Amino acid sequence: MDCIYSERNMYWTTQTHSQVKQRHRVVPSTSTMALNKLLLIGILLILPNHTYATTTCALVGMKQTVYEEGCAPVNVSINGCRGYCASFSLPIVAPLNQLFPGQVFYTQSTCCSITTTHNVVATLLCERGRRVEKTLPSASGCECLPCSAQSTPL
């Protein structure tokens, strides 16, 4: 007699060797398993595009003070991006764990990011009537994009 734990029914049972031999397991075909993997990958690709909460990533105006030695400081209006974007994290379970070996979770996050810029020129009045022009970048477009660990140049 063998002592067998049934994970499906969550109980221990004692069966004879002949009873164990009579039990069989239905193994899905490789085409069925491949289809299941494709479905799961498709779901993971769609999830980041589905917004569970309202995305609010948009341009926001701000004042920036520009300084230059020997010149009067000037306040300039520029734009940045601010708002909320979608993110999610899912545990990786079978059969997905075969696609992501060693990973316990699959995480996808997006951050409100500047997509396009334009230049804003600030003219500073300096000593002896001299004028100095400083160029500052200003956001002209915003979008939810995959988050990165650091700021990236445009």
XYZ file of C-alpha atoms in Angstrom:
154
model
C 0.000 0.000 0.000
C 1.125 3.533 -0.805
C 0.268 6.678 1.102
C -0.620 9.417 -1.410
C -1.434 13.074 -0.885
C -4.049 14.437 -3.269
C -3.287 18.141 -3.889
C -6.507 18.584 -5.816
C -8.741 17.336 -2.997
C -6.307 18.230 -0.207
C -6.399 14.958 1.729
C -4.211 11.935 2.364
C -5.391 8.558 1.139
C -4.082 5.035 1.267
C -4.274 3.067 -1.969
C -2.982 -0.264 -3.140
C -0.325 -0.421 -5.827
C -2.892 -1.687 -8.360
C -5.213 1.263 -7.635
C -2.361 3.694 -8.241
C -1.562 2.012 -11.567
C -5.198 2.347 -12.662
C -5.167 6.084 -12.155
C -3.932 8.031 -15.116
C -3.234 11.631 -15.841
C -4.478 13.402 -18.946
C -1.564 15.372 -20.393
C -2.525 18.247 -22.686
C -1.111 18.127 -26.182
C 1.823 20.366 -27.069
C -0.418 22.426 -29.346
C -2.837 23.042 -26.456
C 0.032 24.061 -24.183
C 1.431 26.379 -26.862
C -1.999 27.975 -27.319
C -2.312 28.491 -23.553
C 1.110 30.177 -23.461
C 0.157 32.470 -26.341
C -3.082 33.411 -24.575
C -1.257 34.243 -21.354
C 1.368 36.295 -23.186
C -1.425 38.142 -25.001
C -3.125 38.935 -21.704
C 0.134 40.274 -20.269
C 0.619 42.484 -23.312
C -2.926 43.848 -23.134
C -2.978 44.557 -19.377
C -0.571 47.530 -19.464
C -2.702 49.209 -22.133
C -5.919 48.837 -20.158
C -6.338 51.720 -17.759
C -7.948 50.635 -14.493
C -7.916 54.191 -13.227
C -8.083 57.397 -15.174
C -4.745 58.349 -16.680
C -4.061 61.989 -15.897
C -0.636 62.505 -17.484
C -0.685 66.056 -18.878
C 1.302 69.253 -19.351
C 1.646 71.456 -16.293
C 3.016 75.001 -16.291
C 5.693 76.151 -13.886
C 7.977 79.101 -13.250
C 11.733 78.712 -13.469
C 14.123 81.398 -12.269
C 17.160 81.858 -14.523
C 20.385 83.197 -12.987
C 23.592 84.489 -14.551
C 26.415 86.201 -12.677
C 26.233 89.974 -13.117
C 22.629 89.838 -14.411
C 19.202 90.344 -12.887
C 17.376 87.011 -12.399
C 14.390 86.398 -14.699
C 11.316 84.209 -14.122
C 10.409 82.153 -17.188
C 7.277 80.054 -17.799
C 8.052 76.503 -18.913
C 6.112 73.217 -18.996
C 6.647 69.844 -17.390
C 4.536 66.692 -17.177
C 2.595 65.483 -14.165
C -0.088 62.888 -13.530
C -0.959 59.264 -12.909
C -0.300 56.298 -15.196
C -1.212 52.594 -15.080
C 0.898 49.922 -13.425
C 0.380 46.336 -12.295
C 2.184 43.376 -10.777
C 1.087 39.736 -11.072
C 2.407 36.536 -9.539
C 3.852 34.180 -12.152
C 2.107 30.806 -11.974
C 2.212 27.704 -14.186
C 2.532 27.570 -17.167
C 3.867 31.152 -17.258
C 6.728 30.269 -14.921
C 8.305 28.394 -17.856
C 8.456 31.651 -19.823
C 9.963 33.633 -16.922
C 12.323 31.204 -15.142
C 13.449 32.400 -11.742
C 10.892 35.228 -11.600
C 8.154 35.251 -8.971
C 6.284 38.352 -10.194
C 5.716 40.063 -13.532
C 5.563 43.842 -13.113
C 4.720 46.482 -15.690
C 4.651 50.158 -14.818
C 4.321 53.375 -16.756
C 5.302 56.875 -15.707
C 4.153 60.290 -16.861
C 6.998 61.339 -19.169
C 7.940 64.193 -21.483
C 7.706 63.033 -25.105
C 8.418 66.252 -27.011
C 10.004 69.576 -26.127
C 10.493 73.044 -27.486
C 12.964 75.727 -26.450
C 12.080 78.798 -24.412
C 14.538 81.691 -24.572
C 15.060 83.870 -21.497
C 16.695 87.267 -21.961
C 18.591 88.539 -18.921
C 19.517 92.202 -18.418
C 23.084 92.475 -17.204
C 25.633 95.090 -16.091
C 26.593 97.839 -18.565
C 23.437 97.213 -20.636
C 24.600 93.795 -21.756
C 21.921 91.178 -22.603
C 22.410 87.435 -22.181
C 20.093 84.830 -23.685
C 19.616 81.472 -21.979
C 17.730 78.604 -23.639
C 15.621 76.274 -21.504
C 13.803 73.117 -22.608
C 10.040 73.079 -22.074
C 7.697 70.116 -22.477
C 5.213 70.271 -25.330
C 3.938 66.676 -25.103
C 3.377 64.119 -22.353
C 2.601 60.404 -22.374
C 2.570 57.371 -20.080
C 5.726 55.422 -21.003
C 7.577 52.508 -19.365
C 9.309 53.752 -16.223
C 13.097 53.886 -16.122
C 15.397 54.064 -13.134
C 16.821 57.419 -14.150
C 15.970 60.467 -16.221
C 16.845 60.090 -19.866
C 17.816 62.836 -22.286
C 15.386 63.555 -25.111
